[in-house]
Amino acid sequence: MGFGLIIAGFVLLVNPVINVFDVIPDAIGFALFVAGLTKLAYFVDGVSKARSMFFKLTLVELLKIASIFLIVGDVNSGSTKVLLSFVFGLAEAIMFTIAAIRLFEGISFSGLLYHGTNVHGTANRSGKKKDALTKTRNFIIFFYIFRCVATLVPELTELQMYDYIGTVHSVSRPLTFFKPPLYVLFGIITVILGVICAVKIAKYFGGLAKDKTYCDTFRETYLDARENRPSFFLAHRMMTSLML
């Protein structure tokens, strides 16, 4: 059902971002989301909308990579970094939040559609089920928004005007002096939260993958559609072809 690709995509979002420089581009992670959600998106409207939003996020991330050329070679790039970090961070936070909400709404509906028993989490030792779907969704959104904020905060030190540094003496420092330590601090926190997030994602989607009734029912639906409704899949391919 593509859950492995979804887990891999989330793992690629764990690394911190320095202004617009991303060691592992988020575009790769979002592209994996798009690929992983393809089959389920054929039949579940919420997942289809989430997939569409993740595709748009992929384009935003490609634009973000291209924006690096606005910084390279610019000696006065401090304010440019602030602007780009704010614009892309705001767009990413809003779009990712919408996509995550739609994704988990779609998964919740698919649980009813395909008789899933692990959609809202597996039972613990006492036999009680915790609402893993809501908790996982909320933590993912929290982590990604924190990651966007952590990218922006160090860049905000560039906004301090020289006249407001205060009394200049041997130990006075402008706020930009603290930018490298802020990079390190927020980078460490982002990685820690990211690892926790990746574990939660792997546990949740791994539980869905182990739900035999859920996966088998969907597989039967998908194979039946491939055999009896070939024009349905052809129409989706034509939409992609026309867009390209």
Coordinates of C-alpha atoms in Angstrom, one line a residue:
M1 CA 0.0 0.0 0.0
G2 CA 3.0 2.3 -0.1
F3 CA 3.5 2.7 3.6
G4 CA 7.2 1.9 3.3
L5 CA 7.7 5.0 1.0
I6 CA 5.7 7.1 3.5
I7 CA 7.9 6.1 6.4
A8 CA 11.1 6.8 4.3
G9 CA 9.7 10.2 3.3
F10 CA 9.2 11.2 6.9
V11 CA 12.7 10.0 7.9
L12 CA 14.2 12.3 5.2
L13 CA 12.5 15.3 7.0
V14 CA 14.4 14.7 10.3
N15 CA 17.5 16.8 9.4
P16 CA 17.6 20.5 10.4
V17 CA 17.6 23.2 7.7
I18 CA 19.9 26.3 7.7
N19 CA 18.0 29.2 6.0
V20 CA 17.4 27.6 2.6
F21 CA 20.3 25.0 2.7
D22 CA 19.0 21.5 3.3
V23 CA 21.5 18.6 3.3
I24 CA 18.8 16.1 2.3
P25 CA 16.3 18.1 0.2
D26 CA 12.7 17.9 1.5
A27 CA 11.6 17.6 -2.1
I28 CA 12.8 14.0 -2.1
G29 CA 10.8 13.2 1.0
F30 CA 7.6 14.8 -0.3
A31 CA 8.1 13.0 -3.7
L32 CA 8.2 9.7 -1.7
F33 CA 4.9 10.7 0.0
V34 CA 3.4 11.3 -3.4
A35 CA 4.6 7.9 -4.7
G36 CA 3.5 6.1 -1.5
L37 CA 0.0 7.5 -1.5
T38 CA -0.7 6.9 -5.2
K39 CA -2.7 3.7 -4.8
L40 CA -4.8 4.7 -1.8
A41 CA -5.5 8.1 -3.4
Y42 CA -7.4 6.4 -6.2
F43 CA -10.1 5.4 -3.8
V44 CA -10.0 7.7 -0.8
D45 CA -10.8 11.4 -1.4
G46 CA -8.9 12.7 1.7
V47 CA -5.8 10.8 0.8
S48 CA -6.1 12.1 -2.8
K49 CA -6.2 15.7 -1.5
A50 CA -3.3 15.1 0.8
R51 CA -1.3 13.6 -2.1
S52 CA -2.1 16.7 -4.2
M53 CA -0.8 19.0 -1.4
F54 CA 2.4 17.0 -1.0
F55 CA 2.9 17.3 -4.7
K56 CA 2.6 21.1 -4.4
L57 CA 5.0 21.0 -1.5
T58 CA 7.5 19.2 -3.7
L59 CA 7.3 22.0 -6.2
V60 CA 7.8 24.6 -3.3
E61 CA 10.9 22.7 -2.1
L62 CA 12.3 22.7 -5.7
L63 CA 11.8 26.4 -5.8
K64 CA 13.5 26.7 -2.4
I65 CA 16.6 24.8 -3.8
A66 CA 16.7 27.3 -6.7
S67 CA 16.5 30.2 -4.3
I68 CA 20.0 29.3 -3.1
F69 CA 21.4 31.2 -6.1
L70 CA 19.9 34.4 -4.7
I71 CA 22.3 34.1 -1.7
V72 CA 25.4 32.7 -3.3
G73 CA 27.7 35.6 -4.2
D74 CA 25.6 38.2 -2.4
V75 CA 27.7 40.0 0.2
N76 CA 24.7 41.5 1.8
S77 CA 22.7 38.3 1.9
G78 CA 21.7 38.6 5.6
S79 CA 18.4 40.2 5.0
T80 CA 17.8 38.0 2.0
K81 CA 18.2 34.9 4.2
V82 CA 15.7 36.3 6.7
L83 CA 13.2 36.9 3.9
L84 CA 13.6 33.5 2.2
S85 CA 13.5 31.7 5.5
F86 CA 10.3 33.4 6.5
V87 CA 8.5 33.0 3.2
F88 CA 9.4 29.4 2.7
G89 CA 8.9 28.5 6.3
L90 CA 5.4 30.0 6.4
A91 CA 4.4 28.3 3.2
E92 CA 5.8 25.0 4.3
A93 CA 4.2 25.1 7.7
I94 CA 0.7 25.9 6.4
M95 CA 0.8 23.5 3.4
F96 CA 2.2 20.6 5.5
T97 CA -0.4 21.1 8.3
I98 CA -3.2 21.0 5.7
A99 CA -1.7 17.9 4.0
A100 CA -1.2 16.0 7.3
I101 CA -4.7 16.7 8.5
R102 CA -6.2 15.5 5.2
L103 CA -3.9 12.5 5.1
F104 CA -5.0 11.2 8.5
E105 CA -8.6 12.0 7.9
G106 CA -8.3 9.9 4.7
I107 CA -6.6 7.1 6.6
S108 CA -9.3 7.2 9.2
F109 CA -12.0 6.9 6.5
S110 CA -10.1 4.1 4.8
G111 CA -10.2 2.1 8.0
L112 CA -14.0 2.1 7.8
L113 CA -13.9 1.4 4.1
Y114 CA -11.5 -1.6 4.3
H115 CA -12.3 -2.9 7.8
G116 CA -9.0 -1.8 9.4
T117 CA -8.5 -2.6 13.1
N118 CA -5.2 -0.8 13.6
V119 CA -6.1 2.6 12.0
H120 CA -6.5 4.2 15.5
G121 CA -3.7 2.2 17.0
T122 CA -3.1 -1.3 18.4
A123 CA -4.1 -2.4 21.8
N124 CA -1.6 -2.0 24.7
R125 CA -0.8 -4.7 27.3
S126 CA -3.9 -3.8 29.3
G127 CA -6.1 -4.3 26.2
K128 CA -6.9 -0.6 25.8
K129 CA -6.5 1.2 22.6
K130 CA -5.0 4.7 22.5
D131 CA -5.9 7.1 19.7
A132 CA -2.6 6.7 18.0
L133 CA -3.9 8.3 14.8
T134 CA -4.6 11.7 16.5
K135 CA -1.4 11.6 18.6
T136 CA 0.8 10.7 15.6
R137 CA -0.8 13.4 13.5
N138 CA -0.5 16.1 16.1
F139 CA 3.2 15.3 16.9
I140 CA 4.1 15.3 13.2
I141 CA 2.5 18.7 12.7
F142 CA 4.2 20.0 15.9
F143 CA 7.6 18.7 14.8
Y144 CA 7.4 20.2 11.3
I145 CA 6.2 23.6 12.6
F146 CA 9.0 23.6 15.2
R147 CA 11.5 22.8 12.4
C148 CA 10.3 25.8 10.4
V149 CA 10.5 28.1 13.4
A150 CA 14.0 26.7 14.3
T151 CA 15.1 27.6 10.7
L152 CA 13.9 31.2 11.0
V153 CA 15.0 32.2 14.6
P154 CA 18.8 32.3 14.0
E155 CA 18.2 34.4 10.9
L156 CA 16.2 37.0 12.8
T157 CA 19.5 38.1 14.5
E158 CA 20.2 39.9 11.2
L159 CA 17.4 42.3 11.8
Q160 CA 19.2 44.1 14.7
M161 CA 20.3 47.6 13.6
Y162 CA 23.8 48.7 14.6
D163 CA 22.3 51.7 16.5
Y164 CA 20.5 49.3 18.9
I165 CA 23.5 47.2 19.8
G166 CA 23.8 49.2 23.0
T167 CA 26.9 50.6 24.6
V168 CA 29.9 49.5 22.6
H169 CA 32.7 48.2 24.7
S170 CA 35.2 45.3 24.7
V171 CA 32.6 42.6 25.7
S172 CA 29.6 43.9 23.7
R173 CA 28.4 41.6 21.0
P174 CA 25.8 42.1 18.2
L175 CA 23.0 39.5 18.0
T176 CA 24.6 38.0 14.9
F177 CA 27.4 36.8 17.1
F178 CA 25.0 34.2 18.6
K179 CA 23.8 32.9 15.2
P180 CA 26.2 29.9 15.1
P181 CA 25.4 28.7 18.6
L182 CA 21.7 29.1 17.7
Y183 CA 22.2 26.9 14.6
V184 CA 23.8 24.2 16.8
L185 CA 21.1 24.5 19.6
F186 CA 18.1 24.3 17.3
G187 CA 19.8 21.7 15.1
I188 CA 20.3 19.4 18.1
I189 CA 16.7 19.9 19.3
T190 CA 15.3 19.3 15.7
V191 CA 17.3 16.1 15.3
I192 CA 16.1 14.8 18.7
L193 CA 12.4 15.6 18.0
G194 CA 12.9 14.3 14.4
V195 CA 14.1 10.9 15.7
I196 CA 11.1 10.7 18.0
C197 CA 8.8 11.6 15.2
A198 CA 10.4 9.0 12.8
V199 CA 9.9 6.3 15.5
K200 CA 6.2 7.3 15.9
I201 CA 5.7 7.3 12.2
A202 CA 7.3 3.9 11.7
K203 CA 5.3 2.4 14.6
Y204 CA 2.0 3.8 13.3
F205 CA 2.3 3.0 9.6
G206 CA 4.1 -0.3 10.5
G207 CA 0.9 -1.2 12.5
L208 CA -1.2 -0.4 9.4
A209 CA 1.0 -2.6 7.3
K210 CA 0.5 -5.5 9.7
D211 CA -3.3 -5.2 9.6
K212 CA -4.0 -8.2 7.4
T213 CA -7.7 -7.6 6.9
Y214 CA -7.1 -3.9 6.0
C215 CA -4.4 -4.6 3.5
D216 CA -6.1 -7.7 1.9
T217 CA -9.4 -5.9 1.5
F218 CA -7.7 -2.9 -0.2
R219 CA -5.6 -5.2 -2.4
E220 CA -8.8 -7.0 -3.6
T221 CA -10.4 -3.6 -4.3
Y222 CA -7.4 -2.4 -6.2
L223 CA -6.9 -5.5 -8.3
D224 CA -10.6 -5.7 -9.1
A225 CA -10.5 -2.1 -10.3
R226 CA -7.3 -2.8 -12.4
E227 CA -9.1 -5.7 -14.1
N228 CA -12.6 -4.2 -14.5
R229 CA -12.0 -0.4 -14.7
P230 CA -8.8 0.1 -16.8
S231 CA -10.1 3.4 -18.1
F232 CA -10.1 4.8 -14.5
F233 CA -6.3 4.4 -14.2
L234 CA -5.8 5.5 -17.8
A235 CA -7.6 8.8 -17.1
H236 CA -5.2 9.5 -14.2
R237 CA -2.2 8.8 -16.4
M238 CA -3.6 11.1 -19.0
M239 CA -4.0 13.9 -16.4
T240 CA -0.3 13.5 -15.6
S241 CA 0.7 13.4 -19.2
L242 CA -1.3 16.6 -20.0
M243 CA 0.3 18.3 -17.0
L244 CA 3.8 17.4 -18.2

